[in-house]
PDB file of C-alpha atoms and ligand atoms in Angstrom:
ATOM      1  CA  MET A 582       7.800   9.693   0.955  1.00  0.00           C
ATOM      2  CA  LEU A 583       8.242   6.184  -0.382  1.00  0.00           C
ATOM      3  CA  ILE A 584       8.410   3.491   2.297  1.00  0.00           C
ATOM      4  CA  HIS A 585       9.384  -0.147   2.021  1.00  0.00           C
ATOM      5  CA  LEU A 586       7.645  -2.415   4.553  1.00  0.00           C
ATOM      6  CA  PRO A 587       9.507  -5.740   4.686  1.00  0.00           C
ATOM      7  CA  GLN A 588       7.678  -9.027   5.401  1.00  0.00           C
ATOM      8  CA  VAL A 589       4.175  -7.694   5.946  1.00  0.00           C
ATOM      9  CA  LEU A 590       3.169 -11.298   5.258  1.00  0.00           C
ATOM     10  CA  ALA A 591       5.070 -14.392   6.408  1.00  0.00           C
ATOM     11  CA  PRO A 592       6.117 -16.828   3.659  1.00  0.00           C
ATOM     12  CA  GLU A 593       3.356 -19.288   4.645  1.00  0.00           C
ATOM     13  CA  GLN A 594       0.744 -16.523   4.342  1.00  0.00           C
ATOM     14  CA  VAL A 595       2.020 -15.676   0.854  1.00  0.00           C
ATOM     15  CA  THR A 596       1.734 -19.368  -0.073  1.00  0.00           C
ATOM     16  CA  GLN A 597      -1.794 -19.516   1.350  1.00  0.00           C
ATOM     17  CA  LEU A 598      -2.928 -16.408  -0.560  1.00  0.00           C
ATOM     18  CA  ARG A 599      -1.307 -17.519  -3.792  1.00  0.00           C
ATOM     19  CA  ALA A 600      -3.031 -20.919  -3.548  1.00  0.00           C
ATOM     20  CA  ALA A 601      -6.405 -19.192  -3.145  1.00  0.00           C
ATOM     21  CA  LEU A 602      -5.785 -16.649  -5.911  1.00  0.00           C
ATOM     22  CA  ASP A 603      -4.263 -19.122  -8.379  1.00  0.00           C
ATOM     23  CA  GLN A 604      -7.406 -21.275  -8.072  1.00  0.00           C
ATOM     24  CA  ALA A 605      -9.821 -18.355  -8.282  1.00  0.00           C
ATOM     25  CA  GLY A 606     -10.862 -19.091 -11.894  1.00  0.00           C
ATOM     26  CA  GLN A 607     -13.782 -16.896 -12.908  1.00  0.00           C
ATOM     27  CA  ALA A 608     -13.251 -14.444 -10.050  1.00  0.00           C
ATOM     28  CA  TRP A 609     -10.433 -13.002 -12.215  1.00  0.00           C
ATOM     29  CA  VAL A 610     -11.914 -10.235 -14.367  1.00  0.00           C
ATOM     30  CA  ASP A 611     -10.621  -7.554 -16.747  1.00  0.00           C
ATOM     31  CA  GLY A 612      -8.804  -4.895 -14.678  1.00  0.00           C
ATOM     32  CA  ARG A 613     -10.570  -2.093 -16.531  1.00  0.00           C
ATOM     33  CA  VAL A 614     -13.791  -2.665 -14.526  1.00  0.00           C
ATOM     34  CA  THR A 615     -12.461  -0.359 -11.802  1.00  0.00           C
ATOM     35  CA  ALA A 616     -10.358   2.030 -13.907  1.00  0.00           C
ATOM     36  CA  GLY A 617     -11.441   5.638 -14.348  1.00  0.00           C
ATOM     37  CA  TYR A 618     -11.351   7.535 -17.671  1.00  0.00           C
ATOM     38  CA  GLN A 619      -7.656   8.296 -17.175  1.00  0.00           C
ATOM     39  CA  GLY A 620      -6.573   4.755 -16.304  1.00  0.00           C
ATOM     40  CA  ALA A 621      -8.758   2.647 -18.582  1.00  0.00           C
ATOM     41  CA  PRO A 622      -6.918   3.306 -21.884  1.00  0.00           C
ATOM     42  CA  VAL A 623      -3.516   2.385 -20.389  1.00  0.00           C
ATOM     43  CA  LYS A 624      -4.572  -0.471 -18.088  1.00  0.00           C
ATOM     44  CA  LEU A 625      -4.077  -4.042 -19.263  1.00  0.00           C
ATOM     45  CA  ASN A 626      -4.250  -6.588 -16.459  1.00  0.00           C
ATOM     46  CA  GLN A 627      -6.650  -8.831 -14.576  1.00  0.00           C
ATOM     47  CA  GLN A 628      -8.012  -8.402 -11.088  1.00  0.00           C
ATOM     48  CA  ILE A 629     -10.104 -10.358  -8.639  1.00  0.00           C
ATOM     49  CA  ASP A 630     -13.770  -9.374  -8.432  1.00  0.00           C
ATOM     50  CA  GLU A 631     -13.669  -7.404  -5.193  1.00  0.00           C
ATOM     51  CA  ARG A 632     -16.960  -8.832  -3.938  1.00  0.00           C
ATOM     52  CA  SER A 633     -16.047 -12.482  -4.586  1.00  0.00           C
ATOM     53  CA  ALA A 634     -15.582 -14.980  -1.736  1.00  0.00           C
ATOM     54  CA  VAL A 635     -11.872 -15.356  -2.531  1.00  0.00           C
ATOM     55  CA  ALA A 636     -11.401 -11.561  -2.353  1.00  0.00           C
ATOM     56  CA  LEU A 637     -13.091 -11.399   1.062  1.00  0.00           C
ATOM     57  CA  GLU A 638     -10.939 -14.255   2.380  1.00  0.00           C
ATOM     58  CA  CYS A 639      -7.674 -12.702   1.139  1.00  0.00           C
ATOM     59  CA  GLN A 640      -8.686  -9.191   2.264  1.00  0.00           C
ATOM     60  CA  ARG A 641      -9.070 -10.489   5.805  1.00  0.00           C
ATOM     61  CA  VAL A 642      -5.532 -11.892   5.900  1.00  0.00           C
ATOM     62  CA  ILE A 643      -3.961  -8.668   4.658  1.00  0.00           C
ATOM     63  CA  THR A 644      -6.079  -6.290   6.726  1.00  0.00           C
ATOM     64  CA  THR A 645      -5.237  -8.239   9.888  1.00  0.00           C
ATOM     65  CA  ALA A 646      -1.515  -8.202   9.040  1.00  0.00           C
ATOM     66  CA  LEU A 647      -1.531  -4.433   8.423  1.00  0.00           C
ATOM     67  CA  GLU A 648      -3.440  -3.683  11.631  1.00  0.00           C
ATOM     68  CA  ARG A 649      -0.612  -5.403  13.549  1.00  0.00           C
ATOM     69  CA  ASN A 650       2.266  -3.861  11.589  1.00  0.00           C
ATOM     70  CA  ALA A 651       3.878  -1.092  13.678  1.00  0.00           C
ATOM     71  CA  LEU A 652       5.833   0.325  10.735  1.00  0.00           C
ATOM     72  CA  PHE A 653       2.654   0.572   8.619  1.00  0.00           C
ATOM     73  CA  ILE A 654       0.759   2.307  11.442  1.00  0.00           C
ATOM     74  CA  SER A 655       3.616   4.752  12.059  1.00  0.00           C
ATOM     75  CA  ALA A 656       4.129   5.555   8.366  1.00  0.00           C
ATOM     76  CA  ALA A 657       0.500   5.661   7.191  1.00  0.00           C
ATOM     77  CA  LEU A 658      -1.368   6.803  10.329  1.00  0.00           C
ATOM     78  CA  PRO A 659      -4.382   5.056   8.799  1.00  0.00           C
ATOM     79  CA  ASN A 660      -7.910   6.281   9.277  1.00  0.00           C
ATOM     80  CA  VAL A 661      -9.619   4.051   6.685  1.00  0.00           C
ATOM     81  CA  LEU A 662      -8.093   1.206   4.697  1.00  0.00           C
ATOM     82  CA  TYR A 663      -9.672   0.339   1.344  1.00  0.00           C
ATOM     83  CA  PRO A 664     -10.393  -3.428   1.209  1.00  0.00           C
ATOM     84  CA  PRO A 665      -7.241  -4.793  -0.483  1.00  0.00           C
ATOM     85  CA  MET A 666      -7.552  -5.816  -4.120  1.00  0.00           C
ATOM     86  CA  PHE A 667      -5.564  -8.319  -6.174  1.00  0.00           C
ATOM     87  CA  ASN A 668      -4.189  -8.109  -9.682  1.00  0.00           C
ATOM     88  CA  ARG A 669      -2.303 -10.262 -12.129  1.00  0.00           C
ATOM     89  CA  TYR A 670      -0.135  -9.303 -15.090  1.00  0.00           C
ATOM     90  CA  GLY A 671       0.668 -12.052 -17.575  1.00  0.00           C
ATOM     91  CA  GLU A 672       3.082 -11.688 -20.477  1.00  0.00           C
ATOM     92  CA  GLY A 673       2.411  -8.531 -22.508  1.00  0.00           C
ATOM     93  CA  MET A 674       0.377  -6.905 -19.713  1.00  0.00           C
ATOM     94  CA  GLY A 675       1.188  -3.612 -17.974  1.00  0.00           C
ATOM     95  CA  PHE A 676      -0.376  -0.444 -16.651  1.00  0.00           C
ATOM     96  CA  GLY A 677       0.790   2.839 -18.211  1.00  0.00           C
ATOM     97  CA  SER A 678       1.563   6.019 -16.322  1.00  0.00           C
ATOM     98  CA  HIS A 679      -1.349   7.414 -14.293  1.00  0.00           C
ATOM     99  CA  VAL A 680      -2.359   8.985 -10.985  1.00  0.00           C
ATOM    100  CA  ASP A 681      -4.865   7.005  -8.901  1.00  0.00           C
ATOM    101  CA  GLY A 682      -8.342   8.476  -8.470  1.00  0.00           C
ATOM    102  CA  GLY A 683      -8.529  10.926  -5.555  1.00  0.00           C
ATOM    103  CA  VAL A 684     -11.713   9.483  -4.019  1.00  0.00           C
ATOM    104  CA  ARG A 685     -13.002   5.917  -4.113  1.00  0.00           C
ATOM    105  CA  LEU A 686     -16.255   4.350  -3.009  1.00  0.00           C
ATOM    106  CA  HIS A 687     -15.890   1.609  -0.436  1.00  0.00           C
ATOM    107  CA  PRO A 688     -17.100  -1.571  -2.211  1.00  0.00           C
ATOM    108  CA  HIS A 689     -18.838  -3.009   0.852  1.00  0.00           C
ATOM    109  CA  ASN A 690     -20.548  -0.015   2.462  1.00  0.00           C
ATOM    110  CA  GLY A 691     -20.534   2.696  -0.237  1.00  0.00           C
ATOM    111  CA  SER A 692     -18.765   5.284   1.936  1.00  0.00           C
ATOM    112  CA  LYS A 693     -16.225   7.633   0.342  1.00  0.00           C
ATOM    113  CA  LEU A 694     -12.522   7.248   0.983  1.00  0.00           C
ATOM    114  CA  ARG A 695      -9.892   9.874   0.089  1.00  0.00           C
ATOM    115  CA  THR A 696      -6.795   8.165  -1.278  1.00  0.00           C
ATOM    116  CA  ASP A 697      -3.812   9.692   0.552  1.00  0.00           C
ATOM    117  CA  LEU A 698      -1.495   6.692   0.214  1.00  0.00           C
ATOM    118  CA  SER A 699      -1.259   3.927  -2.361  1.00  0.00           C
ATOM    119  CA  ALA A 700       0.198   0.545  -1.467  1.00  0.00           C
ATOM    120  CA  THR A 701       1.393  -2.473  -3.419  1.00  0.00           C
ATOM    121  CA  LEU A 702       2.101  -5.776  -1.668  1.00  0.00           C
ATOM    122  CA  PHE A 703       4.045  -8.161  -3.880  1.00  0.00           C
ATOM    123  CA  LEU A 704       2.797 -11.777  -4.080  1.00  0.00           C
ATOM    124  CA  SER A 705       5.254 -13.066  -6.708  1.00  0.00           C
ATOM    125  CA  GLU A 706       8.962 -13.495  -6.123  1.00  0.00           C
ATOM    126  CA  PRO A 707      11.020 -11.100  -8.298  1.00  0.00           C
ATOM    127  CA  GLN A 708      12.656 -13.975 -10.184  1.00  0.00           C
ATOM    128  CA  ALA A 709       9.225 -15.351 -11.216  1.00  0.00           C
ATOM    129  CA  TYR A 710       8.784 -12.635 -13.851  1.00  0.00           C
ATOM    130  CA  GLU A 711      10.650 -10.146 -16.010  1.00  0.00           C
ATOM    131  CA  GLY A 712       9.438  -6.566 -16.401  1.00  0.00           C
ATOM    132  CA  GLY A 713       6.483  -5.721 -14.163  1.00  0.00           C
ATOM    133  CA  GLU A 714       8.379  -3.069 -12.202  1.00  0.00           C
ATOM    134  CA  LEU A 715       6.347  -0.513 -10.306  1.00  0.00           C
ATOM    135  CA  ARG A 716       7.862   2.822 -11.357  1.00  0.00           C
ATOM    136  CA  ILE A 717       6.963   5.746  -9.115  1.00  0.00           C
ATOM    137  CA  GLU A 718       7.808   9.377  -9.840  1.00  0.00           C
ATOM    138  CA  ASP A 719       8.475  11.887  -7.108  1.00  0.00           C
ATOM    139  CA  THR A 720      10.403  15.140  -6.833  1.00  0.00           C
ATOM    140  CA  TYR A 721      13.681  13.180  -6.588  1.00  0.00           C
ATOM    141  CA  GLY A 722      13.135  11.272  -9.846  1.00  0.00           C
ATOM    142  CA  THR A 723      11.716   7.885 -10.805  1.00  0.00           C
ATOM    143  CA  HIS A 724      11.989   4.908  -8.459  1.00  0.00           C
ATOM    144  CA  SER A 725      11.773   1.377  -9.782  1.00  0.00           C
ATOM    145  CA  VAL A 726      10.274  -1.023  -7.238  1.00  0.00           C
ATOM    146  CA  LYS A 727      10.272  -4.822  -7.404  1.00  0.00           C
ATOM    147  CA  LEU A 728      10.152  -6.417  -3.962  1.00  0.00           C
ATOM    148  CA  PRO A 729      10.233  -9.947  -2.516  1.00  0.00           C
ATOM    149  CA  ALA A 730       6.847 -11.654  -2.092  1.00  0.00           C
ATOM    150  CA  GLY A 731       5.284 -10.513   1.189  1.00  0.00           C
ATOM    151  CA  ASP A 732       6.885  -7.025   1.113  1.00  0.00           C
ATOM    152  CA  MET A 733       4.932  -3.804   0.579  1.00  0.00           C
ATOM    153  CA  VAL A 734       5.679  -0.354  -0.784  1.00  0.00           C
ATOM    154  CA  LEU A 735       3.724   2.673   0.408  1.00  0.00           C
ATOM    155  CA  TYR A 736       3.764   5.947  -1.576  1.00  0.00           C
ATOM    156  CA  PRO A 737       1.750   9.162  -1.849  1.00  0.00           C
ATOM    157  CA  SER A 738      -1.301   8.709  -4.074  1.00  0.00           C
ATOM    158  CA  THR A 739      -0.434  12.019  -5.722  1.00  0.00           C
ATOM    159  CA  SER A 740       2.471  10.271  -7.503  1.00  0.00           C
ATOM    160  CA  LEU A 741       2.494   9.400 -11.188  1.00  0.00           C
ATOM    161  CA  HIS A 742       3.246   5.679 -11.448  1.00  0.00           C
ATOM    162  CA  GLU A 743       3.145   2.748 -13.852  1.00  0.00           C
ATOM    163  CA  VAL A 744       3.662  -1.009 -14.006  1.00  0.00           C
ATOM    164  CA  THR A 745       6.015  -1.827 -16.873  1.00  0.00           C
ATOM    165  CA  THR A 746       5.038  -4.586 -19.298  1.00  0.00           C
ATOM    166  CA  VAL A 747       5.673  -8.124 -18.092  1.00  0.00           C
ATOM    167  CA  THR A 748       7.848  -9.890 -20.670  1.00  0.00           C
ATOM    168  CA  ARG A 749       8.099 -13.299 -18.966  1.00  0.00           C
ATOM    169  CA  GLY A 750       6.159 -15.086 -16.247  1.00  0.00           C
ATOM    170  CA  VAL A 751       3.300 -13.751 -14.115  1.00  0.00           C
ATOM    171  CA  ARG A 752       3.219 -10.922 -11.599  1.00  0.00           C
ATOM    172  CA  VAL A 753       0.562 -11.257  -8.879  1.00  0.00           C
ATOM    173  CA  ALA A 754       0.145  -8.454  -6.345  1.00  0.00           C
ATOM    174  CA  CYS A 755      -2.209  -6.938  -3.825  1.00  0.00           C
ATOM    175  CA  PHE A 756      -2.921  -3.208  -3.889  1.00  0.00           C
ATOM    176  CA  THR A 757      -4.882  -0.850  -1.717  1.00  0.00           C
ATOM    177  CA  TRP A 758      -5.306   2.737  -0.588  1.00  0.00           C
ATOM    178  CA  VAL A 759      -5.245   4.452   2.788  1.00  0.00           C
ATOM    179  CA  GLN A 760      -7.125   7.501   3.939  1.00  0.00           C
ATOM    180  CA  SER A 761      -4.694   8.792   6.522  1.00  0.00           C
ATOM    181  CA  MET A 762      -5.507  10.726   9.679  1.00  0.00           C
ATOM    182  CA  VAL A 763      -2.866  13.175   8.373  1.00  0.00           C
ATOM    183  CA  ARG A 764      -3.620  13.938   4.739  1.00  0.00           C
ATOM    184  CA  ASP A 765      -0.506  16.031   4.017  1.00  0.00           C
ATOM    185  CA  ASP A 766       2.466  13.905   3.005  1.00  0.00           C
ATOM    186  CA  GLY A 767       5.015  16.388   4.411  1.00  0.00           C
ATOM    187  CA  GLU A 768       3.352  16.513   7.820  1.00  0.00           C
ATOM    188  CA  ARG A 769       3.032  12.728   7.877  1.00  0.00           C
ATOM    189  CA  ALA A 770       6.743  12.385   6.988  1.00  0.00           C
ATOM    190  CA  LEU A 771       7.725  14.662   9.911  1.00  0.00           C
ATOM    191  CA  LEU A 772       5.661  12.550  12.331  1.00  0.00           C
ATOM    192  CA  PHE A 773       7.210   9.366  10.941  1.00  0.00           C
ATOM    193  CA  ASP A 774      10.753  10.714  11.412  1.00  0.00           C
ATOM    194  CA  LEU A 775       9.948  11.889  14.924  1.00  0.00           C
ATOM    195  CA  ASP A 776       8.393   8.537  15.836  1.00  0.00           C
ATOM    196  CA  ASN A 777      11.433   6.649  14.511  1.00  0.00           C
ATOM    197  CA  ALA A 778      13.768   8.854  16.552  1.00  0.00           C
ATOM    198  CA  ILE A 779      11.669   8.291  19.704  1.00  0.00           C
ATOM    199  CA  GLN A 780      11.668   4.516  19.113  1.00  0.00           C
ATOM    200  CA  ARG A 781      15.485   4.622  18.964  1.00  0.00           C
ATOM    201  CA  LEU A 782      15.689   6.678  22.160  1.00  0.00           C
ATOM    202  CA  ASN A 783      13.427   4.108  23.849  1.00  0.00           C
ATOM    203  CA  THR A 784      16.128   1.463  23.307  1.00  0.00           C
ATOM    204  CA  THR A 785      19.045   3.588  24.582  1.00  0.00           C
ATOM    205  CA  GLU A 786      20.004   5.232  27.881  1.00  0.00           C
ATOM    206  CA  ALA A 787      18.531   8.518  26.669  1.00  0.00           C
ATOM    207  CA  ASP A 788      17.683  11.332  29.069  1.00  0.00           C
ATOM    208  CA  ASP A 789      14.133  10.533  30.146  1.00  0.00           C
ATOM    209  CA  VAL A 790      12.905  14.111  30.503  1.00  0.00           C
ATOM    210  CA  ALA A 791      14.047  14.994  26.993  1.00  0.00           C
ATOM    211  CA  ARG A 792      12.569  11.760  25.640  1.00  0.00           C
ATOM    212  CA  ARG A 793       9.203  12.454  27.255  1.00  0.00           C
ATOM    213  CA  THR A 794       9.219  15.988  25.857  1.00  0.00           C
ATOM    214  CA  LEU A 795       9.662  14.561  22.356  1.00  0.00           C
ATOM    215  CA  VAL A 796       6.852  12.034  22.936  1.00  0.00           C
ATOM    216  CA  GLY A 797       4.644  14.936  24.031  1.00  0.00           C
ATOM    217  CA  THR A 798       5.635  16.941  20.954  1.00  0.00           C
ATOM    218  CA  TYR A 799       4.743  13.963  18.728  1.00  0.00           C
ATOM    219  CA  HIS A 800       1.265  13.704  20.212  1.00  0.00           C
ATOM    220  CA  ASN A 801       0.696  17.455  20.171  1.00  0.00           C
ATOM    221  CA  LEU A 802       1.601  17.612  16.472  1.00  0.00           C
ATOM    222  CA  LEU A 803      -0.621  14.577  15.787  1.00  0.00           C
ATOM    223  CA  ARG A 804      -3.488  16.316  17.619  1.00  0.00           C
ATOM    224  CA  LYS A 805      -2.896  19.475  15.575  1.00  0.00           C
ATOM    225  CA  TRP A 806      -2.832  17.706  12.205  1.00  0.00           C
ATOM    226  CA  ALA A 807      -5.115  14.686  12.582  1.00  0.00           C
ATOM    227  CA  ASP A 808      -8.562  14.560  10.970  1.00  0.00           C
ATOM    228  CA  MET A 809     -10.974  11.651  11.373  1.00  0.00           C
TER     229      MET A 809
HETATM  230 NI1  LIG B1671      -2.318   3.071  -9.862  1.00  0.00          NI
END
């Protein structure tokens, strides 16, 4: 399931983050420092040192925004969020096809996190660069994603994906991973559909007994499938 989350950040938050990141100087390092043996040969980009002061400041903004985003909570059912990271692709840079590592170490406390969902939050407007599309493969084919600054895409970490070479301009983005309470993408998709249907019923004159039954079913399925 590939989900588009519009306006996770307000325009002024995007401006604030971009100002911090664009002035980060030596906090920008070669992206291969965090790539595994599969990713390193195909990865050509820069990223912010995840322990730098600018990373901590920007992580706080994004984590707070996601914790308040009802669509993110409903779609991801997050258990643990990896501290968001930031990357930059200048002209000639890209990241070839790969699958993200299945387990990551939390950079601040060393705990292990299973990557169930991958997320990219765009911090450059689409017209600011050419190329730089996030291409994600799933059973329905390949999806090309290039969203307005402030928007996020969420997709299963099991997916093969790539960032095509930037041919003009600069692409700045934030990326992270979620360990979900519900690790199976199919089960999570069913809960998301059910939650969306209940939210719609909440705004209509729906039969209240039937609506409450569905709410109960949602929570009973969540109880059955959730792991923490
Ligand atoms: Ni990746």
